[in-house]
Tab-separated table of C-alpha atoms in Angstrom:
chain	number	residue	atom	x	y	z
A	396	UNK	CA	112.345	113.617	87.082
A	397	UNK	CA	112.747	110.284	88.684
A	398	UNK	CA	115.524	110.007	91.485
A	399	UNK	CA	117.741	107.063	91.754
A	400	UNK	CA	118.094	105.492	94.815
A	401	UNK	CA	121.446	104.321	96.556
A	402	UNK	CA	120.138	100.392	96.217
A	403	UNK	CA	119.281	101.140	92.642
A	404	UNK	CA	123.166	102.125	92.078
A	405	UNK	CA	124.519	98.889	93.797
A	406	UNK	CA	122.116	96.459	91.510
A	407	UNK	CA	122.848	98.365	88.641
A	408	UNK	CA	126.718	98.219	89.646
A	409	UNK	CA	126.105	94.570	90.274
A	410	UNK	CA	124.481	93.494	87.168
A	411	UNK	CA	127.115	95.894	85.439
A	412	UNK	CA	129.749	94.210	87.414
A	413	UNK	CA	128.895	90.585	86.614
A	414	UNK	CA	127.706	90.755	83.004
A	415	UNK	CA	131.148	92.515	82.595
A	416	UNK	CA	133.137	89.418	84.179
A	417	UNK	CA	131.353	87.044	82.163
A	418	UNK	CA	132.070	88.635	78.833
A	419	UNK	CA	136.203	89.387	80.229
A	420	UNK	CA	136.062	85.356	80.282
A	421	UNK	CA	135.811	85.706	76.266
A	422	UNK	CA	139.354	87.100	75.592
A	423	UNK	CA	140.258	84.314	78.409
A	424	UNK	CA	139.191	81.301	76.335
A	425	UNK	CA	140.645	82.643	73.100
A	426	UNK	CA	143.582	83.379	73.926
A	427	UNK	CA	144.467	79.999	75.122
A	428	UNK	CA	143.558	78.562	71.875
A	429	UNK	CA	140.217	77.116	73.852
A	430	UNK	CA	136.824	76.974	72.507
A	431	UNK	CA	134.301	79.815	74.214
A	432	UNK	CA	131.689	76.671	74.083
A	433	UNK	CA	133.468	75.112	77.282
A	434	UNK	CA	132.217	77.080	79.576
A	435	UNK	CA	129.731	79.041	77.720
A	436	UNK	CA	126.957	76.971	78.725
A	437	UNK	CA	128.224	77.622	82.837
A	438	UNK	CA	128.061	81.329	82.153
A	439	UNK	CA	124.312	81.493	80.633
A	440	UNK	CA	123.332	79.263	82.832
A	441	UNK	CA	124.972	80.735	86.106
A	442	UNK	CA	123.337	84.263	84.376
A	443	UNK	CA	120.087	83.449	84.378
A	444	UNK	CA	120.568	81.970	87.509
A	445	UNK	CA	121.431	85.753	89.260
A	446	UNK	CA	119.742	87.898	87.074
A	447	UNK	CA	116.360	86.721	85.857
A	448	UNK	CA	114.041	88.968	87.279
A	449	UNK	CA	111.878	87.482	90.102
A	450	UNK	CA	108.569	89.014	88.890
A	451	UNK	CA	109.042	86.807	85.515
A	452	UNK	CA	110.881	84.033	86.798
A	453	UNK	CA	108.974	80.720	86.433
A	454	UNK	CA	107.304	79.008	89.710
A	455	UNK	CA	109.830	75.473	88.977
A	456	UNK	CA	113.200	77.999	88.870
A	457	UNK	CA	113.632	77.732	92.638
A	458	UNK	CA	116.443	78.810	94.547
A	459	UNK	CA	117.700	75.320	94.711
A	460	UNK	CA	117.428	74.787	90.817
A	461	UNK	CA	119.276	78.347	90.462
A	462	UNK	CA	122.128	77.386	93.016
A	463	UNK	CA	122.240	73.792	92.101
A	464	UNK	CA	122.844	73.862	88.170
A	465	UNK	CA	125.733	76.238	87.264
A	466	UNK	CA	127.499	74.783	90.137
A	467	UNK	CA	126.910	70.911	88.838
A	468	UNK	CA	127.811	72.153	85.394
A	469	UNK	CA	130.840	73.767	86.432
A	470	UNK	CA	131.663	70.523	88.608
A	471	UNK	CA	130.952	68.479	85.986
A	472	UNK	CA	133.067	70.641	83.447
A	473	UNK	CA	136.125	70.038	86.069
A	474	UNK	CA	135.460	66.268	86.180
A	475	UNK	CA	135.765	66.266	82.083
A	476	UNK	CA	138.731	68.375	81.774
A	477	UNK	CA	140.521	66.033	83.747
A	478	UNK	CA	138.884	62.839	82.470
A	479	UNK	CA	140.574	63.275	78.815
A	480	UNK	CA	143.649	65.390	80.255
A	481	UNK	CA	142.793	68.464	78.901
A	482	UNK	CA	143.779	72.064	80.334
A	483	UNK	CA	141.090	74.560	80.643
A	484	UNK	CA	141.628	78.105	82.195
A	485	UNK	CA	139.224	79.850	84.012
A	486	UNK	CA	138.127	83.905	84.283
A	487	UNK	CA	136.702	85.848	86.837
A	488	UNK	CA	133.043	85.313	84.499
A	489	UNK	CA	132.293	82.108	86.061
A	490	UNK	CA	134.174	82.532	89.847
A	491	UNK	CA	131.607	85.664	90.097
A	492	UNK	CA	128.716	83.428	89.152
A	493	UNK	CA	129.677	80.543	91.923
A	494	UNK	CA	129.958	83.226	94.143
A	495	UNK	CA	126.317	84.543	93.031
A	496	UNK	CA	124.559	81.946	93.320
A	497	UNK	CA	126.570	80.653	96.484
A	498	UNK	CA	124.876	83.157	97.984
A	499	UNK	CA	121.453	82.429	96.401
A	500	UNK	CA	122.017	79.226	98.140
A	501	UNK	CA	122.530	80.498	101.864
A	502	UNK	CA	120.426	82.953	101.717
A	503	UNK	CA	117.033	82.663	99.817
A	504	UNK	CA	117.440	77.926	99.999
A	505	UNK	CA	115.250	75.846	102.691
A	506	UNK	CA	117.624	75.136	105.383
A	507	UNK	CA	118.747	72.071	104.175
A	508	UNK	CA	119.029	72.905	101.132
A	509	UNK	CA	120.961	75.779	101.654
A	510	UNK	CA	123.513	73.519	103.335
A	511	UNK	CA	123.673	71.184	100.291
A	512	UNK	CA	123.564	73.915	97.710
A	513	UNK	CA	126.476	75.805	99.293
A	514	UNK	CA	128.584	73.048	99.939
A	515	UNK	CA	127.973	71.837	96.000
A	516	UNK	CA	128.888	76.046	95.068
A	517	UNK	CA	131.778	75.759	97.228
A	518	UNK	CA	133.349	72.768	95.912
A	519	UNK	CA	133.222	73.963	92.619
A	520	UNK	CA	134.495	77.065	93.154
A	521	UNK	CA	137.230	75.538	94.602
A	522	UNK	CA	137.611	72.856	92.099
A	523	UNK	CA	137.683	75.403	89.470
A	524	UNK	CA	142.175	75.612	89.483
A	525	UNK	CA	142.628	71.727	88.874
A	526	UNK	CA	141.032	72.475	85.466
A	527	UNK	CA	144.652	74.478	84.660
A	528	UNK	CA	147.516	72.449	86.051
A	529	UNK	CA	145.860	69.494	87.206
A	530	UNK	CA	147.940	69.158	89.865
A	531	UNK	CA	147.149	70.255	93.881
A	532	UNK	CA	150.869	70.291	94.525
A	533	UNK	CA	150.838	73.581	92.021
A	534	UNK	CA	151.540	77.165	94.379
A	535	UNK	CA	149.514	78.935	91.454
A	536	UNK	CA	146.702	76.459	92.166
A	537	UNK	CA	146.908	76.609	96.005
A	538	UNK	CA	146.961	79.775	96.050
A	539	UNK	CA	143.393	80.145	93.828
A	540	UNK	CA	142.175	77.773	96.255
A	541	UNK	CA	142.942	79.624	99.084
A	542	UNK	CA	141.631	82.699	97.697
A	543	UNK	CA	138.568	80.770	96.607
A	544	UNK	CA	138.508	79.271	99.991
A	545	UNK	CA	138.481	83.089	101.622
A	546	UNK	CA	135.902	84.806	99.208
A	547	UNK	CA	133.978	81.941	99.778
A	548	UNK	CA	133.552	82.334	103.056
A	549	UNK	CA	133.363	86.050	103.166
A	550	UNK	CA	130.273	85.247	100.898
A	551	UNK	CA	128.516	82.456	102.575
A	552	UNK	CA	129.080	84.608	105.798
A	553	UNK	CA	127.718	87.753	104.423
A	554	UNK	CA	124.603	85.464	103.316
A	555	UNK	CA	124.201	83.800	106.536
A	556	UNK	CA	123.738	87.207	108.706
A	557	UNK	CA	121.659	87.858	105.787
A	558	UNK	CA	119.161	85.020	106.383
A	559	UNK	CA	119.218	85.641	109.963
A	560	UNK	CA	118.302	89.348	109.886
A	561	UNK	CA	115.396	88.012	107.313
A	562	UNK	CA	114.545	85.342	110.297
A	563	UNK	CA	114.890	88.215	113.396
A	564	UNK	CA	112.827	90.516	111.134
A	565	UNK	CA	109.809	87.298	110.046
A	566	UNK	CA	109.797	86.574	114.132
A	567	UNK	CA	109.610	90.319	115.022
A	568	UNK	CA	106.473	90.814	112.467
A	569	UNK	CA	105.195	87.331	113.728
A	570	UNK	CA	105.320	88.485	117.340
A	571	UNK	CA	103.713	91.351	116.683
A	572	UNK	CA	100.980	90.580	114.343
A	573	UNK	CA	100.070	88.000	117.206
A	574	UNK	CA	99.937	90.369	119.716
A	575	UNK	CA	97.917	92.724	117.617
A	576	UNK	CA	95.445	90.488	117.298
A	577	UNK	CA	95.126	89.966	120.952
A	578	UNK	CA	94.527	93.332	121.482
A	579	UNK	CA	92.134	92.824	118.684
A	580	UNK	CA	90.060	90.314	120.238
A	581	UNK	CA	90.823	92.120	123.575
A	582	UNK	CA	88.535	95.166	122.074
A	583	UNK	CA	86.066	92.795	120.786
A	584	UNK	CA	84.920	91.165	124.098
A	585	UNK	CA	84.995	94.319	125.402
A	586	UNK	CA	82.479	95.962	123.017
A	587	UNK	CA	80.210	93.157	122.522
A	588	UNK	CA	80.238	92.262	126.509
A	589	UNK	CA	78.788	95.784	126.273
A	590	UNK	CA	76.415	95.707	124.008
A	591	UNK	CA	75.307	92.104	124.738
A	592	UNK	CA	74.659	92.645	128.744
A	593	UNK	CA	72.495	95.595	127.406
A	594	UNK	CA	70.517	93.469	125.555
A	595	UNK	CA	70.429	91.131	128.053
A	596	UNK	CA	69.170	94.300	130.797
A	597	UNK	CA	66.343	95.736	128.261
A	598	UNK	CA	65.297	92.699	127.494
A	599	UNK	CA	64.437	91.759	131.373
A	600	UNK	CA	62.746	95.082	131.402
A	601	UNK	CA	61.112	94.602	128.094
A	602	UNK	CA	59.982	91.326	129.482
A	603	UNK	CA	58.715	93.187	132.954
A	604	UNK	CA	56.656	95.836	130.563
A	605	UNK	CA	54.922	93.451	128.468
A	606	UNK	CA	52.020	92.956	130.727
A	607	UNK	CA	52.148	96.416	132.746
A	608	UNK	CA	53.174	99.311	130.094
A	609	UNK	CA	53.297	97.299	126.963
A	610	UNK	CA	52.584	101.199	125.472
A	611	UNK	CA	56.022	101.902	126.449
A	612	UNK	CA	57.880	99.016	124.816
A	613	UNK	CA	58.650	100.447	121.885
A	614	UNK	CA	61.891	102.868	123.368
A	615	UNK	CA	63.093	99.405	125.488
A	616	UNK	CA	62.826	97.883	121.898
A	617	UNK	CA	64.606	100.982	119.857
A	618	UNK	CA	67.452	100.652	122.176
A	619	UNK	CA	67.695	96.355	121.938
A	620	UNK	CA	67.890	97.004	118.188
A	621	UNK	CA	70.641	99.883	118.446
A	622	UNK	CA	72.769	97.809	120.464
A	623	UNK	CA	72.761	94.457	118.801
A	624	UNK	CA	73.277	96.426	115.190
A	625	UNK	CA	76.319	98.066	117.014
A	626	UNK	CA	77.349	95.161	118.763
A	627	UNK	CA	76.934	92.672	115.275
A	628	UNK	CA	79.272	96.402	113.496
A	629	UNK	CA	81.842	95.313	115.594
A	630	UNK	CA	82.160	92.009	115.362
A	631	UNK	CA	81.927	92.374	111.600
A	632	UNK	CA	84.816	94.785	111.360
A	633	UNK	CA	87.093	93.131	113.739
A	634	UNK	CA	86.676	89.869	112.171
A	635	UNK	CA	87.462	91.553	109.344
A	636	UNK	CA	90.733	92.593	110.410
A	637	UNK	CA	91.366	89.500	111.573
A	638	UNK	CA	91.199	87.811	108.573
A	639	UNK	CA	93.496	90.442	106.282
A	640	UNK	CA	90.290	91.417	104.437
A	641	UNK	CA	92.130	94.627	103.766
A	642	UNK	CA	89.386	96.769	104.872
A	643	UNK	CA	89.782	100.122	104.741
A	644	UNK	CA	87.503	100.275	108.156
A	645	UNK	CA	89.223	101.238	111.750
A	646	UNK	CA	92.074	98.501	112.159
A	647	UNK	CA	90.577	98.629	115.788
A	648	UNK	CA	87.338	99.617	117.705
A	649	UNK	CA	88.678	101.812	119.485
A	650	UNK	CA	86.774	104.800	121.340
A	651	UNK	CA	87.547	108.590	122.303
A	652	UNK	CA	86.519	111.027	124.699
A	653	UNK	CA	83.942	112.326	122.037
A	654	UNK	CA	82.091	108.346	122.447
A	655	UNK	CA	81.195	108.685	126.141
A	656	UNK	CA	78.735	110.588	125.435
A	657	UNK	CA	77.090	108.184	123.105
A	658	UNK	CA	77.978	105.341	126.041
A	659	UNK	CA	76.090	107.056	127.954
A	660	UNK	CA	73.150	108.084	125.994
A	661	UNK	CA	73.177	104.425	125.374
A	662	UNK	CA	72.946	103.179	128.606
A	663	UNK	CA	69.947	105.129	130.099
A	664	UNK	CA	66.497	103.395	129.882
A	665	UNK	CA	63.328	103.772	131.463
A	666	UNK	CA	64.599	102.091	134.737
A	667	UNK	CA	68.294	103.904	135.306
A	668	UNK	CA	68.777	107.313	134.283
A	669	UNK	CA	72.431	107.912	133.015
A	670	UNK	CA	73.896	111.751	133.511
A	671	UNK	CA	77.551	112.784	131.271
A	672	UNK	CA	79.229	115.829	133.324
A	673	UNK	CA	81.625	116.781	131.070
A	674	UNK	CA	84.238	119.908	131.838
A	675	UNK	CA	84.284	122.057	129.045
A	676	UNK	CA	87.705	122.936	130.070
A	677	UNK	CA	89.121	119.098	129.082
A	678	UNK	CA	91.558	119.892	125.783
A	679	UNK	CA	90.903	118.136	122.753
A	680	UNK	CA	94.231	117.566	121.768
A	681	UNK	CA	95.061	114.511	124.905
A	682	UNK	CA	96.691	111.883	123.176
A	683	UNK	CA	94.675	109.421	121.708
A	684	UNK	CA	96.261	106.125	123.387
A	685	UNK	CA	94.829	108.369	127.075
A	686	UNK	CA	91.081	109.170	125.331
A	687	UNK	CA	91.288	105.206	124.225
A	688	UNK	CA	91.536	104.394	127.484
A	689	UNK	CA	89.449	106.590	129.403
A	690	UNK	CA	86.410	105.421	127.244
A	691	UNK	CA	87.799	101.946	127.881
A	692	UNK	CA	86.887	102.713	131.968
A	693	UNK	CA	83.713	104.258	130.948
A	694	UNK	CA	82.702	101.182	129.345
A	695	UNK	CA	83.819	98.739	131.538
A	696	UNK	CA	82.185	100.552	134.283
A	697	UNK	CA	78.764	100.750	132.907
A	698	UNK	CA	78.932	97.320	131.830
A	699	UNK	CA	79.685	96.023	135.379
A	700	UNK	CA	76.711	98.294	136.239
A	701	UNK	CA	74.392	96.567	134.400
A	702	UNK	CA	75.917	92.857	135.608
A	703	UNK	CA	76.242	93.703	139.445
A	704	UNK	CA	74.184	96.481	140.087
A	705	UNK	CA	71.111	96.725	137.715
A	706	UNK	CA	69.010	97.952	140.764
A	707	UNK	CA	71.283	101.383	140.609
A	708	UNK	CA	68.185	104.248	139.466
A	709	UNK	CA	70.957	106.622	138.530
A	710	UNK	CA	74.724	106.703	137.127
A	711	UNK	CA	76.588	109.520	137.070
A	712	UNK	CA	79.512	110.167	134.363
A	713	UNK	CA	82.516	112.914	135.002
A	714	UNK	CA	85.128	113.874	132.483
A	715	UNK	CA	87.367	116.638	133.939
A	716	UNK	CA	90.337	118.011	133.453
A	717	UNK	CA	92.519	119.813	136.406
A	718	UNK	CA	96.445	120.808	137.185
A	719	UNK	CA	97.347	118.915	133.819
A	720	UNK	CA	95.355	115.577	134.465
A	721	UNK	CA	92.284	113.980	132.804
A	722	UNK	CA	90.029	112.169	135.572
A	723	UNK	CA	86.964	109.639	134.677
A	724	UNK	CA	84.622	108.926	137.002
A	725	UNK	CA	81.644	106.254	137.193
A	726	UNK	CA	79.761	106.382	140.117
A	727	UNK	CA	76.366	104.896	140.804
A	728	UNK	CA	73.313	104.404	143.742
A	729	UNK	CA	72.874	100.604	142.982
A	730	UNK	CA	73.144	98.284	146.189
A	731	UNK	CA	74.689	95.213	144.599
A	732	UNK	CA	71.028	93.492	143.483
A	733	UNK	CA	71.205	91.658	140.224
A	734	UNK	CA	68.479	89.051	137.998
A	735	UNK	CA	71.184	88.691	135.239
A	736	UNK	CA	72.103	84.723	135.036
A	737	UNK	CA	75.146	83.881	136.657
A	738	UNK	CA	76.930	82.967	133.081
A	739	UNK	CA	76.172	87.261	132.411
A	740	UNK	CA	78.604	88.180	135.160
A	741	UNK	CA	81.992	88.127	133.324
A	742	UNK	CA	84.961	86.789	134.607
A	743	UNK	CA	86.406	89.587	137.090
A	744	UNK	CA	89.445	90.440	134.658
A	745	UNK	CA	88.204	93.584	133.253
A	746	UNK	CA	89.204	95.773	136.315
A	747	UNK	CA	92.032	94.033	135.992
A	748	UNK	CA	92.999	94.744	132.254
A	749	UNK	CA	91.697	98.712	132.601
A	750	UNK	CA	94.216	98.803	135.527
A	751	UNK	CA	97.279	97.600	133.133
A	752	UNK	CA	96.072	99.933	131.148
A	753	UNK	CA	95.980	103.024	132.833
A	754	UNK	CA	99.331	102.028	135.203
A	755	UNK	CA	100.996	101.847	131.368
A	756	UNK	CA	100.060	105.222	130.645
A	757	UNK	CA	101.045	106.983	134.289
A	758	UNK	CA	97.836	107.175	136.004
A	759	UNK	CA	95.528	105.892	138.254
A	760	UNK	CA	92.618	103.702	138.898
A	761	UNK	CA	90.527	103.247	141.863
A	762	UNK	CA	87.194	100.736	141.964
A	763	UNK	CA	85.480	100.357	145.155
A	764	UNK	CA	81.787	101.316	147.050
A	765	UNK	CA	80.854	104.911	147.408
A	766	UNK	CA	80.174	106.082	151.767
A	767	UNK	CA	76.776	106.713	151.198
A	768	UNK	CA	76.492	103.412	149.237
A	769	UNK	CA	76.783	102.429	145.123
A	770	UNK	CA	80.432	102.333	143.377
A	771	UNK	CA	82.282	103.812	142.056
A	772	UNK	CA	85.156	103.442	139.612
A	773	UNK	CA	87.486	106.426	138.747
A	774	UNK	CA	90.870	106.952	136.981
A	775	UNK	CA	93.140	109.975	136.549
A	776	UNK	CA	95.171	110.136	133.447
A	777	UNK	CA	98.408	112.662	132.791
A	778	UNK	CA	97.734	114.517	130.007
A	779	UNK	CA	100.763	114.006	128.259
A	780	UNK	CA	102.302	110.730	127.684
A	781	UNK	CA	105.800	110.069	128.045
C-alpha cells in the first residue's frame, strides 16, 4: 500500500482548490446574463499555466510565457470591457489564477523578469474590479482592490522568501561542492606526491644497479610498476569524481589504519628497510575521519623520507593504542642527505596541512630530529571524536 505524503495532500488540495474556483466562475458569468467565452480563454490559459506538469511541459513554455500570458489576456480583457462600455463580473476562477502564476513569476522568473512578470500579474489583478462598475470612486471596487492589493502581496512575499531559500540553499551546495573538491584535489597531490617521489627514489637506485647488480633489478622494477599503476588508479578515480562521472568508485582516496601496512610494505627497497609495529591492542572500531588521518601522517612522513632523507637505511612505523588514544609514529636513521632534484622536494605545506588536520580532530602532532639523530614525526589521536 502506497502512503501519501503531507506535500502530496497540499498539491492535491491545490489543484482541487483551483480547478474548483475556475469552474465556480461558470455560475458567475451566467448568471449575469454574460457569455462564459469572456473569460474562458483567461481561465484555460491561466490553467495550463499552473498545472501542466513540468515533466511534459514543452522547453518554449517558460516561466515568463506562463506568468506573462493569462495576465496580458486578463489585462487586455479589462482594456475591452471598458473600450465598448461593457460590464463584466469577475469570480474567484481567474483572481486564483493571477495569484498562481504571480507567484510563478517571483519565484521560478530570471530576476528581471520576475520583476516585470509580477508587476504585469499585479496590475491585472488589480485591474480586474473596473471591469464591474467602471468607476475607481466605487467602495465595492476599492475595496476588491485593496483586498487584491493585500493577497497580492502576501503572495509575492511568500514567493520572494521562496526564491531566496532556493538561492541560500544553490550557494550552500555551491560552497560545498567547491570545497569538496578541494579536499579532492587535496588527496590527490597527496597520493601521487607519494607514489611519484617513489618512482623517482627506485628509479635512482635502479639507475645505481644497472651496472653493479643488474641481477637484482627486477624487485627495484616490480615496485616502479606497482607504484605508478597505483599512483595513475588514483588519478583516474579522482578525476573521475571530479568530473560527475557518477562512478560508483570511493568518492575519495582516502586510507585507514588497515593501509599502513601496505604504505609500508611499499616503501621498503633494497636500500631502506621499512618495519610496521603495530599494537594488537589498537580497536578497530576508531572513527574513520581519526584512521583517515593517521594514514594521512604515515604517508606524508614516508614521503618526506624519501625527499629529505633518502640516505635513512631503516624506518620504523608504530601504531599504538594507550589510556584511550591512538599514537602514529615515523621515525627514521637518515642524516638529512638527498640526490632527488630540487623541483622533488615539495613545497613545505604538508606538515602544515597534517597539523590542521589532526588539531581538528583533538590531537597532536610533533615533527622534529630524533637525539641520537634521524626524525621523527608522531601524532596522538583521541579515540573518540567529539
Amino acid at each position: 500500500m502506497t502512503s501519501i505524503s503531507g506535500r502530496g495532500c497540499a498539491h492535491g488540495f491545490g489543484v482541487g482548490f483551483l480547478v474548483a474556483a475556475a469552474v465556480a466562475d461558470i455560475p458567475i458569468m451566467g448568471a449575469a446574463g454574460d457569455s462564459i467565452g469572456t473569460t474562458a480563454v483567461v481561465l484555460v490559459v491561466g490553467l495550463a499555466a499552473v498545472l501542466w506538469p513540468a515533466r511534459r511541459r514543452p522547453a518554449w513554455f517558460t516561466p515568463q510565457l506562463r506568468a506573462l500570458a493569462p495576465a496580458l489576456l486578463s489585462g487586455l480583457l479589462t482594456v475591452c470591457v471598458l473600450l465598448i462600455g461593457r460590464k463584466v463580473p469577475f469570480g474567484p476562477g481567474e483572481v486564483t489564477v493571477l495569484l498562481c502564476v504571480l507567484f510563478i513569476a517571483v519565484r521560478h522568473c530570471p530576476p528581471r523578469w520576475a520583476v516585470v512578470c509580477g508587476l504585469l500579474d499585479g496590475l491585472a489583478l488589480l485591474a480586474m474590479p473596473v471591469r464591474d462598475s467602471h468607476s475607481l470612486k466605487d467602495g465595492g471596487t476599492l475595496g476588491f482592490m485593496v483586498g487584491g492589493l493585500i493577497l497580492a502581496g502576501l503572495v509575492a512575499g511568500l514567493a520572494a522568501y521562496l526564491r531566496s531559500l532556493d538561492y541560500r540553499r544553490t550557494v550552500a551546495v555551491a560552497d560545498t561542492r567547491r570545497e569538496e573538491r578541494v579536499a579532492i584535489a587535496a588527496d590527490l597531490h597527496d597520493f601521487v606526491a607519494h607514489h611519484v617521489t617513489g618512482i623517482l627514489v627506485q628509479t635512482q637506485v635502479a639507475r645505481m644497479m644497472a651496472d653493479s647488480q643488474p641481477q637484482e633489478l627486477d624487485p627495484v622494477l616490480a615496485g616502479i610498476e606497482r607504484a605508478a599503476t597505483e599512483a595513475l588508479a588514483s588519478m583516474r578515480r579522482t578525476v573521475g569524481v571530479l568530473r560527475d562521472t557518477g562512478e560508483e568508485a570511493d568518492r575519495r582516496p582516502v586510507g585507514d589504519l588497515a593501509g599502513i601496512a601496505g604504505l609500508t610494505e611499499g616503501f621498503a627497497g633494497p636500500v631502506q628497510k621499512a618495519t610496521l609495529h603495530h599494537d594488537p591492542a589498537v580497536p578497530d572500531d576508531l572513527p574513520h575521519e581519526v584512521q583517515a588521518a593517521a594514514f594521512r601522517v604515515v604517508q606524508e612522513a614516508l614521503t618526506n623520507v624519501r625527499r629529505h632523507a633518502a640516505d635513512a637505511d631503516e624506518v620504523t612505523v608504530q601504531v599504538r593504542y594507550d589510556s584511550g588514544r591512538l599514537s602514529v609514529s615515523v621515525t627514521d636513521d637518515g642524516r638529512g642527505g638527498t640526490q632527488l632534484p630540487a623541483a622533488a622536494h615539495g613545497g613545505g605545506f604538508g606538515l602544515v596541512g597534517l597539523k590542521e588536520r589532526v588539531t581538528a580532530l583533538g590531537g597532536d602532532l610533533h615533527a622534529g630530529p630524533r637525539p641520537g639523530g634521524g626524525w621523527e614525526v608522531r601524532a596522538v589521536f583521541p579515540a573518540r571524536v567529539r
